[in-house]
Amino acid sequence: MTASREARAQPEIPRIVTSRVDIADAYRLEVYEQTGGYRALRKALGMRPSDVKEEVRAASLLGRGGAGFPAGVKWGFCPEGVWPRYLVVNGDESEPGTYKDRLLMERDPHQLIEGVLITAYATGCAQAFIYVRGEMALAQERVASALNEAYEAGYVGRNILGTDFSCDVVMHWGAGAYIVGEETALIESLEGNRGMPRLKPPFFPAANGLYGRPTIVNNVETLSNVPWIVLHGSESYAALGAAASKGTRMFAVSGHVVRPGVFEVEFGTTTFRDLIMGADFAQGLRPGRSLKAFIPGGASAPWFGPDHLDLPLEKSAVDQAGSMLGSGAVVVMDDTTDVVRACLRIVRFFARESCGKCTPCREGTAWLESILARIVEGHGRVADLDLLLDVADNISPGLTWPPKQTTICPLGPSAVQPVVSALRMFPDEFRRYLGRPAVLMPRRKQGAGFAKVAEVSHAD
């Protein structure tokens, strides 16, 4: 056993999905079986598929990919009697600050595979695809090796464990595009096309997904919960957490904290203060610093301030407070943070990752980046603050939460959130930039290193 700083949990609750991440070689089949692995699959195969589906539905397992939709309900959306149907695992975890699924794929890939097989059995899928982010080389290697072991041991393939159930599992890796984290863009990529989102309707995956067939798309953490639920029962799972957020959930904490890392917490009862300040988790801010703001659910979520620290990590509570738990990435900013530059950094990410299919996103995110860069470089104008909001409003009308959108997928509105949050919470920091002389800003030239821009005096 080796200690890990990357996954911690409250000592008084069971570790449902991270129970093996501290074991150095838990990715090997032998160790997985020694620690109870594939017992849930054996149990599930002795049940009727409909009973397995009902067990997961009764557990109220919410999807862990961002939308938070109940997994058991989602499994029931496939039309009756339409075959073949597919299961797709979304392992393209790409949002800044998000790295919890990578941990599960690298440290405990058999747990994911077991969850995939149980889900495929419950939903009648004879083929499943695990789509791993292109940059996650170790996760790809571990998942591929685990699949080979599982095939050889008879857990995957034809007549699994001597039953009539057969299922093939294919691992596929992306090419590094953030947009394929959106389920229809991921399906496009799986089909060999450029990763771009599809219109809904008609392309709701449950009815018209991969190769035009019914398709269930679930997140890595979501499916990693399934073996525990089947083995221990939905009542044990639902006994943990809050009324509308059952079980446990993983959060990746980064930024200005003493101990950044991935933490598994009881869902809905733990607060942001516990997670950020707690001795069992991130252990607070750097010495001598105070909290300025934090992003509660990935770069696409509206920001919170210190007055939101006591909110529970519960979907409905965070939704009502005007943000979301999203991808489970909590980014902490202390009082040394330049929020205008932080805002520019996030918007630049979304502008670079826009697939270009929708005009408001393609043009709007680029304009947001250009205006913010102009302000940071000292060439900003007073009118730029209204211009930022005007461009944002053309991407996400009304600048409300939940966001409205003029785009097929949420990437465009995602770029709006840091702009609106920073301007509403820290307008004076933007105004101070407008009164500064221009500064030297390193810029990356295409095909070259960094070059400095000549200093120019500010003229408003």
Short mmCIF file of C-alpha atoms in Angstrom, two decimals:
data_model
loop_
_atom_site.label_atom_id
_atom_site.label_comp_id
_atom_site.label_asym_id
_atom_site.label_seq_id
_atom_site.Cartn_x
_atom_site.Cartn_y
_atom_site.Cartn_z
CA MET A 1 0.00 0.00 0.00
CA THR A 2 1.27 3.46 -0.77
CA ALA A 3 -0.16 6.75 0.35
CA SER A 4 -1.48 9.11 -2.26
CA ARG A 5 -2.12 12.82 -2.04
CA GLU A 6 -4.41 12.65 -5.05
CA ALA A 7 -7.47 11.04 -3.50
CA ARG A 8 -8.79 11.60 -0.02
CA ALA A 9 -12.16 10.97 1.57
CA GLN A 10 -13.92 11.59 4.84
CA PRO A 11 -12.86 8.79 7.22
CA GLU A 12 -16.42 8.21 8.44
CA ILE A 13 -17.93 7.38 5.04
CA PRO A 14 -17.17 4.49 2.69
CA ARG A 15 -14.95 5.23 -0.28
CA ILE A 16 -17.13 4.06 -3.11
CA VAL A 17 -15.08 4.85 -6.22
CA THR A 18 -11.65 5.65 -4.75
CA SER A 19 -11.24 2.66 -2.46
CA ARG A 20 -8.32 1.27 -4.51
CA VAL A 21 -6.54 4.39 -5.74
CA ASP A 22 -4.01 4.21 -2.90
CA ILE A 23 -3.03 0.67 -3.87
CA ALA A 24 -0.03 0.92 -6.15
CA ASP A 25 -0.95 -1.85 -8.58
CA ALA A 26 -4.75 -1.80 -8.33
CA TYR A 27 -4.93 -1.47 -12.10
CA ARG A 28 -3.93 -5.12 -12.45
CA LEU A 29 -6.65 -7.77 -12.67
CA GLU A 30 -5.10 -9.93 -9.97
CA VAL A 31 -5.21 -7.12 -7.40
CA TYR A 32 -8.66 -6.02 -8.51
CA GLU A 33 -10.05 -9.52 -7.95
CA GLN A 34 -8.29 -9.80 -4.57
CA THR A 35 -10.08 -6.64 -3.44
CA GLY A 36 -13.56 -7.80 -4.47
CA GLY A 37 -13.44 -6.92 -8.13
CA TYR A 38 -15.97 -8.46 -10.56
CA ARG A 39 -18.13 -9.79 -7.71
CA ALA A 40 -20.76 -7.23 -8.66
CA LEU A 41 -20.74 -8.45 -12.26
CA ARG A 42 -21.28 -12.04 -11.12
CA LYS A 43 -24.16 -10.88 -8.94
CA ALA A 44 -25.69 -8.78 -11.73
CA LEU A 45 -25.59 -11.67 -14.21
CA GLY A 46 -27.66 -13.68 -11.75
CA MET A 47 -30.34 -11.00 -11.81
CA ARG A 48 -32.76 -9.99 -14.53
CA PRO A 49 -31.53 -6.97 -16.53
CA SER A 50 -34.63 -5.03 -15.56
CA ASP A 51 -33.87 -5.64 -11.87
CA VAL A 52 -30.32 -4.33 -12.28
CA LYS A 53 -31.67 -1.24 -14.01
CA GLU A 54 -34.22 -0.72 -11.24
CA GLU A 55 -31.50 -1.07 -8.58
CA VAL A 56 -29.50 1.77 -10.15
CA ARG A 57 -32.62 3.87 -10.67
CA ALA A 58 -33.57 3.43 -7.00
CA ALA A 59 -30.09 4.54 -5.94
CA SER A 60 -30.75 7.94 -7.55
CA LEU A 61 -27.27 8.00 -9.06
CA LEU A 62 -26.85 11.41 -10.70
CA GLY A 63 -24.57 11.68 -13.72
CA ARG A 64 -21.13 12.96 -12.77
CA GLY A 65 -20.21 14.50 -16.11
CA GLY A 66 -21.80 17.91 -15.63
CA ALA A 67 -25.53 17.84 -16.34
CA GLY A 68 -26.32 15.76 -13.25
CA PHE A 69 -29.14 13.77 -14.86
CA PRO A 70 -30.18 10.54 -13.06
CA ALA A 71 -28.34 7.64 -14.71
CA GLY A 72 -31.08 5.06 -14.11
CA VAL A 73 -33.67 7.31 -15.75
CA LYS A 74 -31.35 7.98 -18.68
CA TRP A 75 -30.97 4.25 -19.26
CA GLY A 76 -34.73 4.02 -19.75
CA PHE A 77 -34.83 6.49 -22.64
CA CYS A 78 -33.80 3.97 -25.32
CA PRO A 79 -36.86 2.95 -27.36
CA GLU A 80 -38.15 -0.55 -26.72
CA GLY A 81 -37.31 -3.21 -29.28
CA VAL A 82 -34.79 -1.16 -31.27
CA TRP A 83 -31.47 -2.98 -31.77
CA PRO A 84 -28.55 -2.79 -31.82
CA ARG A 85 -27.91 -0.15 -29.21
CA TYR A 86 -24.61 1.09 -27.86
CA LEU A 87 -23.04 2.26 -24.62
CA VAL A 88 -20.49 5.07 -24.87
CA VAL A 89 -18.27 6.12 -21.94
CA ASN A 90 -17.26 9.75 -21.98
CA GLY A 91 -13.67 9.81 -20.73
CA ASP A 92 -12.73 12.98 -22.59
CA GLU A 93 -12.17 15.05 -19.47
CA SER A 94 -10.75 18.32 -20.75
CA GLU A 95 -12.10 21.28 -18.81
CA PRO A 96 -9.39 23.28 -17.00
CA GLY A 97 -9.06 22.10 -13.40
CA THR A 98 -10.83 18.78 -14.00
CA TYR A 99 -8.80 15.62 -13.44
CA LYS A 100 -10.88 13.23 -11.34
CA ASP A 101 -11.83 10.78 -14.12
CA ARG A 102 -8.20 10.50 -15.17
CA LEU A 103 -7.44 9.23 -11.68
CA LEU A 104 -10.10 6.51 -11.96
CA MET A 105 -8.91 5.38 -15.39
CA GLU A 106 -5.25 5.29 -14.37
CA ARG A 107 -5.61 3.73 -10.92
CA ASP A 108 -8.71 1.54 -11.15
CA PRO A 109 -9.59 0.76 -14.80
CA HIS A 110 -11.20 -2.60 -13.99
CA GLN A 111 -13.76 -0.85 -11.78
CA LEU A 112 -14.79 1.21 -14.81
CA ILE A 113 -14.88 -1.87 -17.06
CA GLU A 114 -17.01 -3.74 -14.53
CA GLY A 115 -19.41 -0.78 -14.42
CA VAL A 116 -19.54 -0.75 -18.21
CA LEU A 117 -20.35 -4.46 -18.38
CA ILE A 118 -23.12 -4.25 -15.76
CA THR A 119 -24.62 -1.24 -17.52
CA ALA A 120 -24.44 -2.97 -20.90
CA TYR A 121 -26.18 -6.01 -19.41
CA ALA A 122 -28.91 -3.90 -17.81
CA THR A 123 -29.61 -1.89 -20.94
CA GLY A 124 -29.19 -4.55 -23.62
CA CYS A 125 -26.05 -3.16 -25.25
CA ALA A 126 -23.85 -5.71 -27.00
CA GLN A 127 -21.04 -3.25 -27.65
CA ALA A 128 -19.51 -0.47 -25.59
CA PHE A 129 -16.94 2.20 -26.37
CA ILE A 130 -14.65 3.87 -23.84
CA TYR A 131 -13.52 7.22 -25.25
CA VAL A 132 -10.39 8.52 -23.50
CA ARG A 133 -8.95 12.01 -23.87
CA GLY A 134 -6.08 12.11 -26.35
CA GLU A 135 -3.55 13.60 -23.92
CA MET A 136 -4.12 10.94 -21.27
CA ALA A 137 -1.52 8.45 -22.45
CA LEU A 138 -1.24 6.58 -19.15
CA ALA A 139 -5.02 6.27 -18.84
CA GLN A 140 -5.18 4.86 -22.36
CA GLU A 141 -2.44 2.35 -21.57
CA ARG A 142 -4.07 1.26 -18.31
CA VAL A 143 -7.55 0.90 -19.78
CA ALA A 144 -6.21 -1.01 -22.80
CA SER A 145 -4.18 -3.38 -20.60
CA ALA A 146 -7.16 -3.93 -18.31
CA LEU A 147 -9.37 -4.73 -21.28
CA ASN A 148 -6.87 -7.31 -22.52
CA GLU A 149 -6.79 -8.92 -19.08
CA ALA A 150 -10.59 -8.89 -18.82
CA TYR A 151 -10.97 -10.48 -22.27
CA GLU A 152 -8.50 -13.21 -21.36
CA ALA A 153 -10.26 -13.91 -18.06
CA GLY A 154 -13.68 -14.18 -19.71
CA TYR A 155 -15.15 -10.99 -18.23
CA VAL A 156 -15.49 -9.38 -21.67
CA GLY A 157 -16.41 -10.97 -25.00
CA ARG A 158 -18.72 -13.86 -25.82
CA ASN A 159 -20.71 -15.76 -23.18
CA ILE A 160 -19.33 -13.78 -20.27
CA LEU A 161 -18.72 -15.98 -17.19
CA GLY A 162 -20.55 -18.83 -18.93
CA THR A 163 -23.82 -16.94 -19.41
CA ASP A 164 -25.71 -15.95 -22.55
CA PHE A 165 -24.55 -12.36 -22.14
CA SER A 166 -21.94 -11.20 -24.66
CA CYS A 167 -20.41 -7.75 -24.89
CA ASP A 168 -17.40 -6.30 -26.66
CA VAL A 169 -15.70 -3.22 -25.26
CA VAL A 170 -13.61 -0.96 -27.51
CA MET A 171 -11.24 1.72 -26.28
CA HIS A 172 -10.90 4.80 -28.47
CA TRP A 173 -8.83 7.90 -27.82
CA GLY A 174 -9.45 11.43 -28.95
CA ALA A 175 -7.19 13.95 -30.61
CA GLY A 176 -7.21 16.56 -27.87
CA ALA A 177 -10.32 18.58 -28.67
CA TYR A 178 -12.30 19.90 -25.70
CA ILE A 179 -15.52 19.94 -27.71
CA VAL A 180 -15.76 16.14 -27.85
CA GLY A 181 -16.60 16.20 -24.16
CA GLU A 182 -20.06 17.15 -25.51
CA GLU A 183 -21.83 13.86 -26.11
CA THR A 184 -22.95 14.36 -29.71
CA ALA A 185 -19.54 15.72 -30.73
CA LEU A 186 -17.98 12.65 -29.10
CA ILE A 187 -20.28 10.42 -31.16
CA GLU A 188 -19.26 12.29 -34.32
CA SER A 189 -15.62 11.68 -33.42
CA LEU A 190 -16.28 7.97 -32.77
CA GLU A 191 -17.79 7.72 -36.24
CA GLY A 192 -14.56 9.08 -37.70
CA ASN A 193 -15.79 12.61 -38.32
CA ARG A 194 -14.54 15.94 -37.06
CA GLY A 195 -15.78 16.44 -33.52
CA MET A 196 -18.71 18.86 -33.83
CA PRO A 197 -21.98 18.86 -31.88
CA ARG A 198 -25.23 17.73 -33.46
CA LEU A 199 -28.60 19.44 -33.26
CA LYS A 200 -31.06 18.19 -30.65
CA PRO A 201 -33.60 17.30 -31.87
CA PRO A 202 -33.32 15.08 -33.82
CA PHE A 203 -29.98 13.78 -32.52
CA PHE A 204 -30.80 12.86 -28.95
CA PRO A 205 -28.36 9.97 -28.43
CA ALA A 206 -30.88 7.73 -26.66
CA ALA A 207 -32.94 7.64 -29.86
CA ASN A 208 -30.51 8.63 -32.62
CA GLY A 209 -26.92 8.29 -31.51
CA LEU A 210 -23.87 6.33 -32.63
CA TYR A 211 -24.35 5.09 -36.21
CA GLY A 212 -27.96 6.32 -35.96
CA ARG A 213 -28.80 3.78 -33.27
CA PRO A 214 -30.00 4.24 -29.65
CA THR A 215 -26.97 5.13 -27.55
CA ILE A 216 -26.42 5.66 -23.83
CA VAL A 217 -23.63 8.09 -22.99
CA ASN A 218 -22.34 8.03 -19.41
CA ASN A 219 -19.37 9.57 -17.64
CA VAL A 220 -16.44 7.58 -16.16
CA GLU A 221 -17.23 8.39 -12.53
CA THR A 222 -20.92 7.64 -13.06
CA LEU A 223 -20.25 4.10 -14.25
CA SER A 224 -17.54 3.53 -11.64
CA ASN A 225 -20.31 3.80 -9.01
CA VAL A 226 -22.38 1.00 -10.55
CA PRO A 227 -20.46 -2.04 -9.16
CA TRP A 228 -20.77 -0.73 -5.60
CA ILE A 229 -24.50 -0.08 -6.01
CA VAL A 230 -25.13 -3.59 -7.37
CA LEU A 231 -23.00 -5.23 -4.68
CA HIS A 232 -24.29 -3.28 -1.67
CA GLY A 233 -27.78 -2.36 -2.86
CA SER A 234 -29.49 0.89 -3.72
CA GLU A 235 -30.61 1.46 -0.13
CA SER A 236 -27.04 1.53 1.15
CA TYR A 237 -26.08 3.98 -1.57
CA ALA A 238 -29.12 6.20 -1.06
CA ALA A 239 -28.45 6.27 2.68
CA LEU A 240 -25.44 8.46 1.93
CA GLY A 241 -25.74 12.08 0.86
CA ALA A 242 -28.59 14.59 0.79
CA ALA A 243 -32.21 14.10 -0.27
CA ALA A 244 -31.58 15.06 -3.91
CA SER A 245 -27.88 14.17 -4.18
CA LYS A 246 -27.20 10.59 -3.10
CA GLY A 247 -23.98 8.72 -2.50
CA THR A 248 -20.56 10.28 -2.73
CA ARG A 249 -18.96 12.46 -5.36
CA MET A 250 -15.43 13.27 -6.46
CA PHE A 251 -14.16 16.84 -6.62
CA ALA A 252 -10.85 18.05 -8.04
CA VAL A 253 -9.58 21.07 -6.11
CA SER A 254 -6.90 23.27 -7.63
CA GLY A 255 -5.59 26.80 -7.29
CA HIS A 256 -4.35 28.63 -4.21
CA VAL A 257 -4.84 25.92 -1.59
CA VAL A 258 -2.32 24.12 0.59
CA ARG A 259 -3.17 20.66 -0.68
CA PRO A 260 -4.75 20.48 -4.15
CA GLY A 261 -6.04 17.08 -5.18
CA VAL A 262 -9.01 14.82 -5.84
CA PHE A 263 -11.36 14.19 -2.92
CA GLU A 264 -14.32 11.84 -2.58
CA VAL A 265 -16.92 13.41 -0.28
CA GLU A 266 -20.43 12.65 0.87
CA PHE A 267 -22.64 14.25 -1.75
CA GLY A 268 -24.87 17.09 -0.63
CA THR A 269 -23.86 17.27 3.03
CA THR A 270 -20.25 18.41 2.71
CA THR A 271 -19.86 22.17 2.19
CA PHE A 272 -17.44 24.16 0.08
CA ARG A 273 -15.86 25.34 3.34
CA ASP A 274 -15.25 21.71 4.35
CA LEU A 275 -13.73 20.92 0.98
CA ILE A 276 -11.51 24.00 0.66
CA MET A 277 -10.61 24.64 4.32
CA GLY A 278 -10.98 21.18 5.89
CA ALA A 279 -7.96 19.33 7.31
CA ASP A 280 -9.06 16.13 5.54
CA PHE A 281 -9.19 17.89 2.19
CA ALA A 282 -7.52 20.95 0.65
CA GLN A 283 -6.39 22.35 4.04
CA GLY A 284 -7.18 25.97 3.32
CA LEU A 285 -5.50 28.81 1.51
CA ARG A 286 -1.80 29.49 1.34
CA PRO A 287 -0.43 31.03 4.59
CA GLY A 288 -1.36 34.65 5.06
CA ARG A 289 -3.81 34.81 2.17
CA SER A 290 -7.60 35.27 2.09
CA LEU A 291 -10.22 33.93 -0.27
CA LYS A 292 -11.17 36.19 -3.16
CA ALA A 293 -13.37 33.91 -5.29
CA PHE A 294 -13.76 30.31 -6.37
CA ILE A 295 -15.19 28.50 -9.36
CA PRO A 296 -17.49 25.78 -8.00
CA GLY A 297 -17.90 23.46 -10.98
CA GLY A 298 -15.40 23.88 -13.77
CA ALA A 299 -14.36 26.81 -15.94
CA SER A 300 -17.83 27.10 -17.48
CA ALA A 301 -19.51 27.75 -14.11
CA PRO A 302 -20.34 31.20 -12.68
CA TRP A 303 -17.99 32.21 -9.89
CA PHE A 304 -18.75 32.31 -6.17
CA GLY A 305 -17.32 34.54 -3.42
CA PRO A 306 -16.48 33.91 0.25
CA ASP A 307 -20.15 34.28 1.22
CA HIS A 308 -20.91 31.04 -0.63
CA LEU A 309 -18.45 28.91 1.34
CA ASP A 310 -21.14 27.38 3.52
CA LEU A 311 -23.22 26.14 0.62
CA PRO A 312 -23.47 22.34 0.56
CA LEU A 313 -22.00 20.44 -2.37
CA GLU A 314 -25.53 19.65 -3.45
CA LYS A 315 -26.81 20.09 -6.98
CA SER A 316 -30.07 21.91 -6.29
CA ALA A 317 -28.53 24.21 -3.65
CA VAL A 318 -25.74 25.29 -5.99
CA ASP A 319 -28.17 25.62 -8.90
CA GLN A 320 -30.40 27.90 -6.85
CA ALA A 321 -27.41 29.99 -5.79
CA GLY A 322 -26.71 30.72 -9.45
CA SER A 323 -23.99 28.31 -10.49
CA MET A 324 -23.42 24.56 -10.85
CA LEU A 325 -21.32 21.66 -9.62
CA GLY A 326 -20.67 20.80 -13.27
CA SER A 327 -17.55 18.77 -13.88
CA GLY A 328 -16.54 18.69 -10.20
CA ALA A 329 -13.58 21.05 -10.65
CA VAL A 330 -13.24 23.61 -7.84
CA VAL A 331 -10.72 26.35 -8.66
CA VAL A 332 -9.71 28.55 -5.72
CA MET A 333 -8.42 32.11 -6.14
CA ASP A 334 -6.89 34.03 -3.22
CA ASP A 335 -6.46 37.77 -2.77
CA THR A 336 -3.35 37.86 -4.97
CA THR A 337 -5.37 36.88 -8.04
CA ASP A 338 -5.66 39.34 -10.91
CA VAL A 339 -9.24 38.51 -11.87
CA VAL A 340 -9.05 40.32 -15.22
CA ARG A 341 -6.12 38.15 -16.27
CA ALA A 342 -7.82 35.06 -14.84
CA CYS A 343 -10.90 35.88 -16.87
CA LEU A 344 -8.79 36.32 -20.00
CA ARG A 345 -7.06 32.98 -19.44
CA ILE A 346 -10.37 31.10 -19.24
CA VAL A 347 -11.97 32.91 -22.16
CA ARG A 348 -8.87 32.25 -24.26
CA PHE A 349 -9.27 28.54 -23.60
CA PHE A 350 -12.86 28.52 -24.84
CA ALA A 351 -12.01 30.68 -27.85
CA ARG A 352 -9.26 28.25 -28.85
CA GLU A 353 -11.52 25.22 -28.32
CA SER A 354 -14.56 26.51 -30.22
CA CYS A 355 -15.18 24.10 -33.09
CA GLY A 356 -16.42 26.96 -35.29
CA LYS A 357 -19.74 25.42 -36.24
CA CYS A 358 -21.95 28.13 -34.68
CA THR A 359 -21.28 31.76 -35.60
CA PRO A 360 -22.08 33.31 -32.17
CA CYS A 361 -19.53 31.01 -30.54
CA ARG A 362 -16.89 31.10 -33.25
CA GLU A 363 -16.93 34.90 -33.59
CA GLY A 364 -18.11 35.85 -30.10
CA THR A 365 -15.51 33.95 -28.10
CA ALA A 366 -12.74 35.36 -30.29
CA TRP A 367 -14.06 38.89 -29.75
CA LEU A 368 -14.28 38.38 -26.00
CA GLU A 369 -10.67 37.25 -25.96
CA SER A 370 -9.52 40.18 -28.11
CA ILE A 371 -11.29 42.78 -25.97
CA LEU A 372 -9.99 41.30 -22.72
CA ALA A 373 -6.45 41.11 -24.12
CA ARG A 374 -6.72 44.75 -25.16
CA ILE A 375 -7.75 45.74 -21.63
CA VAL A 376 -4.96 43.72 -20.00
CA GLU A 377 -2.37 45.18 -22.36
CA GLY A 378 -3.41 48.69 -21.39
CA HIS A 379 -5.20 49.68 -24.58
CA GLY A 380 -8.70 49.26 -23.20
CA ARG A 381 -11.43 51.86 -23.53
CA VAL A 382 -14.22 52.69 -21.09
CA ALA A 383 -16.72 51.47 -23.67
CA ASP A 384 -15.04 48.03 -23.68
CA LEU A 385 -16.82 47.00 -20.48
CA ASP A 386 -20.23 47.47 -22.08
CA LEU A 387 -18.90 45.92 -25.27
CA LEU A 388 -17.87 42.78 -23.39
CA LEU A 389 -21.38 42.38 -22.02
CA ASP A 390 -22.92 43.12 -25.41
CA VAL A 391 -20.87 40.42 -27.13
CA ALA A 392 -21.64 38.04 -24.27
CA ASP A 393 -25.36 38.80 -24.60
CA ASN A 394 -25.25 37.84 -28.28
CA ILE A 395 -23.89 34.43 -27.30
CA SER A 396 -26.11 33.91 -24.27
CA PRO A 397 -29.16 36.24 -24.43
CA GLY A 398 -30.08 37.90 -21.17
CA LEU A 399 -26.89 36.75 -19.40
CA THR A 400 -29.04 34.62 -17.11
CA TRP A 401 -28.42 31.41 -15.22
CA PRO A 402 -29.11 28.74 -16.36
CA PRO A 403 -27.83 30.25 -19.59
CA LYS A 404 -29.82 30.68 -22.75
CA GLN A 405 -27.86 30.00 -25.87
CA THR A 406 -27.75 30.85 -29.55
CA THR A 407 -25.46 27.89 -30.20
CA ILE A 408 -25.91 24.15 -30.61
CA CYS A 409 -23.83 23.23 -27.56
CA PRO A 410 -22.97 25.04 -24.29
CA LEU A 411 -19.36 25.94 -25.21
CA GLY A 412 -20.30 29.46 -26.29
CA PRO A 413 -22.25 30.29 -23.10
CA SER A 414 -19.38 28.74 -21.13
CA ALA A 415 -17.07 31.54 -22.29
CA VAL A 416 -19.64 34.08 -21.13
CA GLN A 417 -19.67 32.97 -17.48
CA PRO A 418 -16.17 34.16 -16.43
CA VAL A 419 -16.77 37.53 -18.12
CA VAL A 420 -20.10 38.12 -16.41
CA SER A 421 -18.85 36.80 -13.06
CA ALA A 422 -15.70 38.91 -13.02
CA LEU A 423 -17.45 42.08 -14.17
CA ARG A 424 -20.25 41.71 -11.60
CA MET A 425 -17.99 40.78 -8.69
CA PHE A 426 -14.94 42.93 -9.40
CA PRO A 427 -15.89 45.88 -11.68
CA ASP A 428 -13.30 48.16 -10.07
CA GLU A 429 -10.46 45.85 -11.12
CA PHE A 430 -11.49 46.27 -14.75
CA ARG A 431 -11.76 50.04 -14.33
CA ARG A 432 -8.28 50.21 -12.83
CA TYR A 433 -6.90 48.56 -15.94
CA LEU A 434 -8.50 51.26 -18.07
CA GLY A 435 -6.46 53.94 -16.33
CA ARG A 436 -3.09 52.20 -16.61
CA PRO A 437 -0.31 52.74 -19.09
CA ALA A 438 0.17 49.94 -21.56
CA VAL A 439 2.27 47.00 -20.36
CA LEU A 440 4.58 44.52 -21.94
CA MET A 441 2.64 41.37 -22.79
CA PRO A 442 4.30 38.22 -24.09
CA ARG A 443 2.51 36.93 -27.13
CA ARG A 444 2.92 33.60 -28.78
CA LYS A 445 3.62 33.85 -32.47
CA GLN A 446 2.61 31.00 -34.69
CA GLY A 447 5.56 28.68 -35.15
CA ALA A 448 7.79 30.71 -32.89
CA GLY A 449 8.46 31.36 -29.23
CA PHE A 450 7.41 34.42 -27.29
CA ALA A 451 7.95 37.95 -28.56
CA LYS A 452 7.45 41.13 -26.60
CA VAL A 453 5.12 43.84 -27.76
CA ALA A 454 6.57 47.31 -27.77
CA GLU A 455 5.48 49.45 -24.85
CA VAL A 456 2.83 51.95 -25.82
CA SER A 457 1.44 54.66 -23.57
CA HIS A 458 -2.21 54.29 -22.70
CA ALA A 459 -4.55 56.71 -24.47
CA ASP A 460 -8.18 56.51 -23.63
#
